[in-house]
Coordinates of C-alpha atoms in Angstrom, one line a residue:
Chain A
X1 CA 107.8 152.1 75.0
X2 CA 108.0 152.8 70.9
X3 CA 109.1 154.4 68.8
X4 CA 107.5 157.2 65.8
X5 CA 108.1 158.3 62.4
X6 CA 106.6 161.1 60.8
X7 CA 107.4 163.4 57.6
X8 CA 106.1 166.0 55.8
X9 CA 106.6 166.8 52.6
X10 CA 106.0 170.1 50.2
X11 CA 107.0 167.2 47.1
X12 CA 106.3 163.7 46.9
X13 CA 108.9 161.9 49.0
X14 CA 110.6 158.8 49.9
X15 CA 111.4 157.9 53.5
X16 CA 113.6 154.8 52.8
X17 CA 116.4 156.4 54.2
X18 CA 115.0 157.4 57.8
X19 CA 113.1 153.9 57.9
X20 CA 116.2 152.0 57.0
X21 CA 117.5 154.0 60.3
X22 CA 113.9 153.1 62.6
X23 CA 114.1 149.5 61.6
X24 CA 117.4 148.8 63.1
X25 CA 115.2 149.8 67.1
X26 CA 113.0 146.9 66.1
X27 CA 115.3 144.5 66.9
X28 CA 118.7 145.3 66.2
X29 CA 119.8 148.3 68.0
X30 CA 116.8 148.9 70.1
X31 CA 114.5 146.1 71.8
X32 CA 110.8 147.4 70.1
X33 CA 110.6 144.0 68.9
X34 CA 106.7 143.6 69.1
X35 CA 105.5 145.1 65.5
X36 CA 105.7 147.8 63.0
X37 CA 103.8 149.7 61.1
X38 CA 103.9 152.4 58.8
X39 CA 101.2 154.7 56.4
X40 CA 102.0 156.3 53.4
X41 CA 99.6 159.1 52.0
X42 CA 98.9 159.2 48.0
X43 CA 96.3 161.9 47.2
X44 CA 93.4 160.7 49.5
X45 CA 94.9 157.1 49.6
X46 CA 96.6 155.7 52.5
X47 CA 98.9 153.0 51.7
X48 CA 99.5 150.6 55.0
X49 CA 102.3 148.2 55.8
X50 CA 102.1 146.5 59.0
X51 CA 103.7 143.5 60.6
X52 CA 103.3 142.3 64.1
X53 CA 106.9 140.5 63.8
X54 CA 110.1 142.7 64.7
X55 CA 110.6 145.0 61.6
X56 CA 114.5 144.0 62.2
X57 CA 113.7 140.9 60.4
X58 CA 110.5 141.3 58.5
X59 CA 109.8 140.6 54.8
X60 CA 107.5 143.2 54.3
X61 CA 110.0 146.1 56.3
X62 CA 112.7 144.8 53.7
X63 CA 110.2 145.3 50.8
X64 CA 109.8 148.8 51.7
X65 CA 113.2 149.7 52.1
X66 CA 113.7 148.5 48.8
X67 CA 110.8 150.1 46.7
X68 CA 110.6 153.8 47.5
X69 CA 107.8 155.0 48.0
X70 CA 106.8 158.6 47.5
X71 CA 104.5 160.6 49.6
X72 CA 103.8 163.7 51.7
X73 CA 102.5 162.3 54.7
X74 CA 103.9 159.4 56.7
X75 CA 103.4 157.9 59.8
X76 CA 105.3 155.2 61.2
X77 CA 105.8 152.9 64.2
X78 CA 108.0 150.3 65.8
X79 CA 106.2 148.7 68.9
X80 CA 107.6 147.4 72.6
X81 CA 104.5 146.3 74.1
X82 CA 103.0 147.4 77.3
X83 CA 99.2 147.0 77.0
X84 CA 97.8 144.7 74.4
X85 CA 99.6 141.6 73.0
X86 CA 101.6 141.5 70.4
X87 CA 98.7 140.6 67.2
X88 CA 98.0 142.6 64.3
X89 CA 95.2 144.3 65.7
X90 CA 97.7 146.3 68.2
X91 CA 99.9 147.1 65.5
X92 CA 100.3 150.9 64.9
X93 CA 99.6 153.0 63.0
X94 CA 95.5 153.1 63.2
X95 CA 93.4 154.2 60.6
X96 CA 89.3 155.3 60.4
X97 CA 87.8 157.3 58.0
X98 CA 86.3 160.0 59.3
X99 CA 84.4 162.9 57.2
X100 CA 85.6 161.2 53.9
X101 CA 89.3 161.0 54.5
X102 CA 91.8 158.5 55.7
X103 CA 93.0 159.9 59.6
X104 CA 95.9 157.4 60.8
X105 CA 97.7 158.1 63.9
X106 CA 100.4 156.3 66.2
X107 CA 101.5 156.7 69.9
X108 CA 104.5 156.4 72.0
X109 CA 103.6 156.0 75.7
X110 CA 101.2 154.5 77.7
X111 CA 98.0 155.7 79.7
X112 CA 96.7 154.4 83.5
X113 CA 93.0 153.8 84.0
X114 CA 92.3 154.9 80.7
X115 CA 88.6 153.8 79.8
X116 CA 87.4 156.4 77.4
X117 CA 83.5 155.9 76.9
X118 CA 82.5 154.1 73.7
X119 CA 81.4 156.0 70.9
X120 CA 80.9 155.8 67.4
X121 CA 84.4 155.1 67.2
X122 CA 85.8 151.6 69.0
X123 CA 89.0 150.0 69.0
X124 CA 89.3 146.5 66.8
X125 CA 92.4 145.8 69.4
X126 CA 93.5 146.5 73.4
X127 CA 95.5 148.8 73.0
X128 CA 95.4 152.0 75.0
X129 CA 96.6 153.8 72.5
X130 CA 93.9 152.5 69.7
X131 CA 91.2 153.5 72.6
X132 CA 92.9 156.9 72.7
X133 CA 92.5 157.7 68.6
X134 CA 89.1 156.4 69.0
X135 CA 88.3 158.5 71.6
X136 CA 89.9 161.6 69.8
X137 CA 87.7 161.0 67.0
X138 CA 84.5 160.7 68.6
X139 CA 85.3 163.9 70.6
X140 CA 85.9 165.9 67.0
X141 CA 82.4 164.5 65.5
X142 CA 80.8 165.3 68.6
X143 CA 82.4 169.1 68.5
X144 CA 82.1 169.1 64.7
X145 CA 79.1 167.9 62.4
X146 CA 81.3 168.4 59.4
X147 CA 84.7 168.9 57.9
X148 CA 86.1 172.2 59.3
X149 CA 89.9 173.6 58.8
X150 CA 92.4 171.7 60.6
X151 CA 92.8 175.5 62.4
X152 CA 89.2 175.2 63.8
X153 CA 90.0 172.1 65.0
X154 CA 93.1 172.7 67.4
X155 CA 91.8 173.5 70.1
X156 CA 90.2 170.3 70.5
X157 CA 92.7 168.4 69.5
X158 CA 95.2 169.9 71.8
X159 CA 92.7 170.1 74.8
X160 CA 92.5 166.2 74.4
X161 CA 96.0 165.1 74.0
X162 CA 96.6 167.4 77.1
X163 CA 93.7 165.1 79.2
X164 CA 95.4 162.3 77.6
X165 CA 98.9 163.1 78.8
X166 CA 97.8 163.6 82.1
X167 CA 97.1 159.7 82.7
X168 CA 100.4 158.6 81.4
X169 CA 103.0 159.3 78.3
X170 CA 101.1 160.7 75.3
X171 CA 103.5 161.3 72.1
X172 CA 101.2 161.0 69.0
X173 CA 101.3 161.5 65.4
X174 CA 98.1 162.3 63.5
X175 CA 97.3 163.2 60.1
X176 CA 94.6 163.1 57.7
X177 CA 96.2 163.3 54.6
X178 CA 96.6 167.6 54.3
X179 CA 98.4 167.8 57.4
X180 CA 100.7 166.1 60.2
X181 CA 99.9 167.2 64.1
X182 CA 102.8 166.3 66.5
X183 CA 102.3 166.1 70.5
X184 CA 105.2 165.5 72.7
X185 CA 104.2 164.5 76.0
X186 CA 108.0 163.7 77.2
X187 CA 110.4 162.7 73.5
X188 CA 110.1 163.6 70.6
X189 CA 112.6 165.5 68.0
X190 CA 112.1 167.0 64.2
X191 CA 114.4 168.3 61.4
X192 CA 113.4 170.7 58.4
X193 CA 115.6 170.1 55.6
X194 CA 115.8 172.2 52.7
X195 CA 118.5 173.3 50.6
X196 CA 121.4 173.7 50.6
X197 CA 120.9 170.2 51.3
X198 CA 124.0 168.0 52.7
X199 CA 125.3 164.8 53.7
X200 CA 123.6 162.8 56.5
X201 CA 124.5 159.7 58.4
X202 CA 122.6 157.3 60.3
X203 CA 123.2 156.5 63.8
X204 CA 121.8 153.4 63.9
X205 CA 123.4 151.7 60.9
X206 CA 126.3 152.3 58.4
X207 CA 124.1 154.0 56.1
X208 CA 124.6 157.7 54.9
X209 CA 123.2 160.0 51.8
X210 CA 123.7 162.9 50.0
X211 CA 120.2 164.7 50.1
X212 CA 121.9 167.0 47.2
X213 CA 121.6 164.8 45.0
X214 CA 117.9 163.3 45.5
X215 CA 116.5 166.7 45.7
X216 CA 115.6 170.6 44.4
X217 CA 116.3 173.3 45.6
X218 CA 112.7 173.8 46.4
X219 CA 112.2 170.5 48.4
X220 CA 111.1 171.4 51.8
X221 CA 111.0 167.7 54.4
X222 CA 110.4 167.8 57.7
X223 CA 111.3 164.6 59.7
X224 CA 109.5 163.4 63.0
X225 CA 111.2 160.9 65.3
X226 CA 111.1 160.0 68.9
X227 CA 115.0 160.1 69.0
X228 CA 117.0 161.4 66.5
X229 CA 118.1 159.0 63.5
X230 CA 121.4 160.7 62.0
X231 CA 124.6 161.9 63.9
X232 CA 125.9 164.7 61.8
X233 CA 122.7 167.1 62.0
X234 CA 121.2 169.2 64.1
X235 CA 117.6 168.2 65.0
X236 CA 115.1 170.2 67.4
X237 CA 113.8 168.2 70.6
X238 CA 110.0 169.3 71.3
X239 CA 109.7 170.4 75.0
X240 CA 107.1 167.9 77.1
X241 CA 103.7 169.9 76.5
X242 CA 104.8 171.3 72.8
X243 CA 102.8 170.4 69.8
X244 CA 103.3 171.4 66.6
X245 CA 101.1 171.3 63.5
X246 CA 103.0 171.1 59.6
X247 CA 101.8 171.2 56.2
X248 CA 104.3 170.7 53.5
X249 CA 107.0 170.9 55.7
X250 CA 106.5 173.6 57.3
X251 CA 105.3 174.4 61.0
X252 CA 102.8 176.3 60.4
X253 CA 100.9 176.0 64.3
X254 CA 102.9 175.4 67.7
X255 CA 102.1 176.0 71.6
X256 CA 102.4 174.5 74.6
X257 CA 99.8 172.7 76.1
X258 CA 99.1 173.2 80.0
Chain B
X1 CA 84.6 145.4 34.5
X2 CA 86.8 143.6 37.6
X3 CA 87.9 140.4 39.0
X4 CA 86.9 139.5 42.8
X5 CA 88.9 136.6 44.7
X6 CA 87.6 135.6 47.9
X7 CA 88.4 132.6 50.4
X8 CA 86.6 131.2 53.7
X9 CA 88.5 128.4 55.4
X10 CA 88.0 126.4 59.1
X11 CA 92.1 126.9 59.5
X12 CA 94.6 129.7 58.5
X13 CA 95.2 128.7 55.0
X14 CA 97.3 130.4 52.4
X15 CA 95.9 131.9 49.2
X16 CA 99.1 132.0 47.3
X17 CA 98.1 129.5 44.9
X18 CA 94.8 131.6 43.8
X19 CA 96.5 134.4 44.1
X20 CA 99.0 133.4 41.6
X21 CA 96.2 132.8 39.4
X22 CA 94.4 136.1 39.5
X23 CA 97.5 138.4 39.4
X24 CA 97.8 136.9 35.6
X25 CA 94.6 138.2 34.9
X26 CA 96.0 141.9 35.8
X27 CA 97.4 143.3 32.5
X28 CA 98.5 139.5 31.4
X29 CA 96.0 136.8 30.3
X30 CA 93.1 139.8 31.5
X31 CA 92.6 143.6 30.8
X32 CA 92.7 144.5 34.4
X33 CA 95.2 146.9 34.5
X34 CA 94.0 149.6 37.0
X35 CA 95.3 148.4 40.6
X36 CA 94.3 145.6 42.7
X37 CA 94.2 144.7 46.4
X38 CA 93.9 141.8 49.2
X39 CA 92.8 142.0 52.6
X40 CA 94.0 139.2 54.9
X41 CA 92.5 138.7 58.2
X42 CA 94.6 138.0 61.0
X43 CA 92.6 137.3 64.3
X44 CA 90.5 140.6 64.7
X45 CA 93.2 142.6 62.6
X46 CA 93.6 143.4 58.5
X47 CA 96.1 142.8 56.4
X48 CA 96.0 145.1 53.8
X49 CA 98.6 144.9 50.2
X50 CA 96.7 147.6 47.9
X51 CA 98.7 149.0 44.6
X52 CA 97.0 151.4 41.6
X53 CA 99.3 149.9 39.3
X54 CA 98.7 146.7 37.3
X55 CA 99.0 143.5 39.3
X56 CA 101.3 141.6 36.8
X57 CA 104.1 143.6 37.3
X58 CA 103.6 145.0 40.7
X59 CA 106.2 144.4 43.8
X60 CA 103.8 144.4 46.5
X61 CA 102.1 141.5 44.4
X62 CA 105.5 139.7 43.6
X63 CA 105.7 140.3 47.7
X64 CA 102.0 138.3 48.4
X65 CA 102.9 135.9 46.5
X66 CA 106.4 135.0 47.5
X67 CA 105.1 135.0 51.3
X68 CA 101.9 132.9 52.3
X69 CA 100.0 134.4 54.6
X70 CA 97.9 132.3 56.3
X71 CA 94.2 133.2 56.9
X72 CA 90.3 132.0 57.7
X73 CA 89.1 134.6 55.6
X74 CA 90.3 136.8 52.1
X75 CA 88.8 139.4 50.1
X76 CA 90.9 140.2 46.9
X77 CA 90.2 142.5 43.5
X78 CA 91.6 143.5 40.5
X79 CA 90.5 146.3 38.8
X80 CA 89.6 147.9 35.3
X81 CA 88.3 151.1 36.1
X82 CA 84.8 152.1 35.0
X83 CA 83.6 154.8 37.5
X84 CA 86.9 156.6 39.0
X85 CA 90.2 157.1 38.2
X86 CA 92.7 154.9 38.6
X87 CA 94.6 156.0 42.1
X88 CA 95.1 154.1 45.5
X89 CA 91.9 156.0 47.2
X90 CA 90.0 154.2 44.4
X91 CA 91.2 150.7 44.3
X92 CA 89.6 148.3 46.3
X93 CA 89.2 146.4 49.1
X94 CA 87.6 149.4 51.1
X95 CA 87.8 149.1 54.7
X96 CA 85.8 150.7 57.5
X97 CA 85.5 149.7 61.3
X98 CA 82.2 148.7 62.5
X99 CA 81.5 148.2 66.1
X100 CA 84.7 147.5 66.9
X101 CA 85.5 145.3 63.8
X102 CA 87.5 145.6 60.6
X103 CA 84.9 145.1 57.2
X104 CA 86.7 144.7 54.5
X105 CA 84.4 145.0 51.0
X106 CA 85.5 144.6 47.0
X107 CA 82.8 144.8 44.4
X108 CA 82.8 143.8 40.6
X109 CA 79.9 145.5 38.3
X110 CA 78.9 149.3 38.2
X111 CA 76.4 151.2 39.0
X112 CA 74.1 154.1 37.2
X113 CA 72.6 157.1 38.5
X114 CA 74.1 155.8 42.5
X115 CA 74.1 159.0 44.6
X116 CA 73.5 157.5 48.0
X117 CA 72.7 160.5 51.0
X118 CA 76.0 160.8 53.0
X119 CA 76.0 159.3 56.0
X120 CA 78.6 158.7 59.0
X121 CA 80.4 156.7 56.8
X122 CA 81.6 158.4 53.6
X123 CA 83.3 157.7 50.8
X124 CA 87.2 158.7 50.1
X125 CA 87.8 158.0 46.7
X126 CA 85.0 158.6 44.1
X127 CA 84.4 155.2 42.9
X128 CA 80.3 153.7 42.7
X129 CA 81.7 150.6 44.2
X130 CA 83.2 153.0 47.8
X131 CA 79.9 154.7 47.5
X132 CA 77.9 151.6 47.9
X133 CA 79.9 150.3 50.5
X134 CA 79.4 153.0 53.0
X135 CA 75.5 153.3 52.3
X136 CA 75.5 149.1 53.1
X137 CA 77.4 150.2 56.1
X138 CA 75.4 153.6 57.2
X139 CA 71.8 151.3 56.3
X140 CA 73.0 148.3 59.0
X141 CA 73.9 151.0 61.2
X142 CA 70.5 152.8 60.8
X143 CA 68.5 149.3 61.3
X144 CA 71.4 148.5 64.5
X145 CA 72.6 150.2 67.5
X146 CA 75.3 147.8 68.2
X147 CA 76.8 144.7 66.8
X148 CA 74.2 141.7 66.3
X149 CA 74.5 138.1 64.8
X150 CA 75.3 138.0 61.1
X151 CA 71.7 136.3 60.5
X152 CA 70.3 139.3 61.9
X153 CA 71.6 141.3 59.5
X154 CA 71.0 139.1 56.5
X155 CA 67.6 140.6 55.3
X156 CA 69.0 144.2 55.3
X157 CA 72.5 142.7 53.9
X158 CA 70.5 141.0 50.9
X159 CA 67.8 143.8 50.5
X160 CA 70.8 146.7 50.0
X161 CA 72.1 144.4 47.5
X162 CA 69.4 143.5 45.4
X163 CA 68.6 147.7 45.1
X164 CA 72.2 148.1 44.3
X165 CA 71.4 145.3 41.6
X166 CA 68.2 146.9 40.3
X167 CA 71.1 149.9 39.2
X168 CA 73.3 147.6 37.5
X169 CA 75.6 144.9 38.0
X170 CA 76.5 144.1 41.7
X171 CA 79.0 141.1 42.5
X172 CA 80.4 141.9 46.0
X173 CA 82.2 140.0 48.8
X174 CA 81.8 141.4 52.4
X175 CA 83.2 140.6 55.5
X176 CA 84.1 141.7 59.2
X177 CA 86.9 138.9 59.4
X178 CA 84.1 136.3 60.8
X179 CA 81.6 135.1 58.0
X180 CA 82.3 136.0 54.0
X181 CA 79.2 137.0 52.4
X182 CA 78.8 137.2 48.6
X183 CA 76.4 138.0 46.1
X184 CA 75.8 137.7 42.7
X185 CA 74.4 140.1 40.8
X186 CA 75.9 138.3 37.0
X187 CA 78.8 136.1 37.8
X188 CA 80.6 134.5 40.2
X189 CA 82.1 131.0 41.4
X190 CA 82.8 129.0 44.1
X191 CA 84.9 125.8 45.0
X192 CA 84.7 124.1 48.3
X193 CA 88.0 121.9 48.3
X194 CA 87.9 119.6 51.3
X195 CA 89.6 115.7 51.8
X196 CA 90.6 114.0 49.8
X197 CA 92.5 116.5 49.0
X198 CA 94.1 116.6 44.7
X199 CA 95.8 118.0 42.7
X200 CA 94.8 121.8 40.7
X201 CA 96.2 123.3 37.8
X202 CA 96.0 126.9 37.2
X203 CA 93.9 128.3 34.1
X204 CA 96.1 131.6 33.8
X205 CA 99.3 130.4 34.0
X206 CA 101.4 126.7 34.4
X207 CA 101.6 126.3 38.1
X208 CA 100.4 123.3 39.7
X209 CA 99.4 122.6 43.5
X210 CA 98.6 119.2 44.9
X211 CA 96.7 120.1 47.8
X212 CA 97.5 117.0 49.6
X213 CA 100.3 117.9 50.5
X214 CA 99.4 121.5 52.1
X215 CA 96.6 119.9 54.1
X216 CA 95.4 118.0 56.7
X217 CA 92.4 116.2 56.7
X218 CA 90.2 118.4 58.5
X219 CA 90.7 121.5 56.7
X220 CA 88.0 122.9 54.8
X221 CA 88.9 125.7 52.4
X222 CA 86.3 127.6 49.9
X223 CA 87.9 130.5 47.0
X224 CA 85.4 132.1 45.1
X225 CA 86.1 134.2 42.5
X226 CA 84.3 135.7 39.2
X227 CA 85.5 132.9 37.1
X228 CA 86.8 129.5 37.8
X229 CA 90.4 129.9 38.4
X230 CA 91.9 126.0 37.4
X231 CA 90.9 124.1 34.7
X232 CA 90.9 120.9 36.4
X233 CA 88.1 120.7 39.1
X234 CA 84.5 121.9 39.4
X235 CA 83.6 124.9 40.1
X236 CA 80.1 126.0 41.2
X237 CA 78.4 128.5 39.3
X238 CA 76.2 131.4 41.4
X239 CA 73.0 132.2 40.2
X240 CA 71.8 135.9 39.1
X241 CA 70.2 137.2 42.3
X242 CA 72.1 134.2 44.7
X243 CA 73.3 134.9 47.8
X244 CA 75.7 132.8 49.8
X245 CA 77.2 133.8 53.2
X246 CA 80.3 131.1 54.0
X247 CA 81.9 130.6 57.6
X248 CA 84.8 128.2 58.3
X249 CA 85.0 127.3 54.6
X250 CA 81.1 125.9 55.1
X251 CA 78.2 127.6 53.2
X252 CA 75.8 128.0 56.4
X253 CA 73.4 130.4 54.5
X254 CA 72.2 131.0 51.2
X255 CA 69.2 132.4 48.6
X256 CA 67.3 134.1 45.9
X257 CA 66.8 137.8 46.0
X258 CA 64.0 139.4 44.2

């Protein structure tokens, strides 16, 4: 299994804190030492570090712990491999461009005899989950011509992660940028924060910060994990079936899919 | 105007040396202040350091070049923006997935009057160089249902390219991880370093590599880049209109267009 990341953000901001916390799985305190991965959205750019090594010990993982990096939107990954080697290739997050924006999207699970048909859309790796995203694209351009509201969109989405879920484990994170869609076939957990703000404390490393002082009063951050990272907060578990849509930290779509 | 870097070699090679070279030329010993980026291809996957800001002072640059990479085939750029702001969505490489493969594509030049029809693939920033990209893309598309040989696809690769030329200046370096196709539109250069194996001494800055020592005999390694990067071997000058298209560090095609 692996592990996901996800914020949203109504401000630009940095995720050092929470990915100082997720690095530790890869390696340390958890065993997804296959690869890691993690996109950053700036405007309509999508800023991608990846690493097939375990982030625990990777250059690149310690270079963006050190250099915050501010954004809206991120999605990130830590991998222990089921299907698909351990390369690049297989290395979530995935990214396409699809109606003039970057989509990126990662998955926690795995899927049995899953052998979407090809479409315009086709995995580079052999992952099951890179099939899956590709296969979740292709459906929306064959429901859609065009760009439409995220909104019009849902049902689709939802419908498919449902199919999905129903061959295997399917928790996903996708976004295009605007917003962040969550599905939780069986773990997954979120925490709004937004002032007052407090203290918070990793559980996976000696590591603790005072949101107080690295925000506004009008910050609004919504963190996505598959477990949750710090030991003196509350954070919300999604209920198997539950996905939720959010926009600048807010939820602003949630059901349960059948 | 910008800088493009490329590299084709017959074992994974590290670019650190050229690298070195060109970063000097962002916002040092050359105007190109306005981001920069480097694909590396790992087996079928991408490796992708991208940064708006100017390359001599960047981290993720200080990053590239403190940790060789190893790689058969490059694509690097550094920027001074003409058409397009200076943000991530606009700095190049630009990536798309074709048939089930990462292309990875950085231009040099500009274009007038270049409003390609939208196609599948579609542009996310608003750069002339994006723009290009995707109509090369959506044209092999058009002409190919599913992936072919590289020949194949020459004419159409070389025809796009000379009508992109016919609207201004066009130096580009394409590839989908396999072959390295370039074409020269003003300038461009291109060294084939093979045994036995000396030493080079960078133009931009006082770092010297003896090659001999980073090699074996067998390997074959070609960089190509708008200008010669070291000022003691000799480099090979493109024609206006020259094509070249470079596997394993070997030129195995080349020509005139129109």
């Amino acid at each position: 299994m692996c592990e996901l990341l996800g914020m949203s953000a109504n401000v630009p901001t940095d995720i050092v804190f929470s990915f100082t916390g997720l690095m530790q799985r890869g390696g340390s305190t958890g065993p997804h030492r296959d690869g890691w991965g993690i996109g950053f959205y700036e405007g309509r750019g999508l800023r991608l570090f990846q690493d097939p090594s375990a982030s625990y010990e990777s250059e690149v993982a310690k270079l963006v712990q050190r250099y915050p990096i501010k954004s809206e939107v991120v999605i990130g990954h830590i991998r222990q491999a089921n299907v698909g080697r351990v390369c690049l290739a297989n290395t979530h997050p995935f990214v396409r461009e699809m109606w003039g924006r970057s989509w990126c999207f990662a998955h926690n699970g795995q899927l049995a005899d899953f052998a979407p048909e090809l479409g315009f859309y086709q995995p580079i790796g052999d992952t099951d989950s890179e099939a899956a995203f590709c296969d979740l694209l292709n459906r929306l351009r064959a429901e859609f011509s065009c760009a439409v509201e995220v909104e019009q969109m849902l049902p689709t989405l939802v419908q498919a992660c449902a199919a999905y879920r129903r061959k295997g484990v399917f928790n996903c994170l996708l976004s295009n940028g605007d917003w962040l869609f969550s599905f939780c076939s069986s773990k997954l957990a979120h925490i709004t924060r937004r002032a007052p703000f407090g203290p918070a404390q990793l559980t996976d490393v000696d590591v603790q910060v005072d949101f107080q002082s690295e925000t506004t009063p009008n910050d609004i951050v919504t963190v996505l994990a598959t477990a949750p990272l710090t030991n003196n907060e509350s954070w919300n578990l999604y209920q198997p079936g539950e996905w939720r849509l959010w926009r600048a930290g807010e939820c602003i779509a949630q059901g349960l899919a059948d």
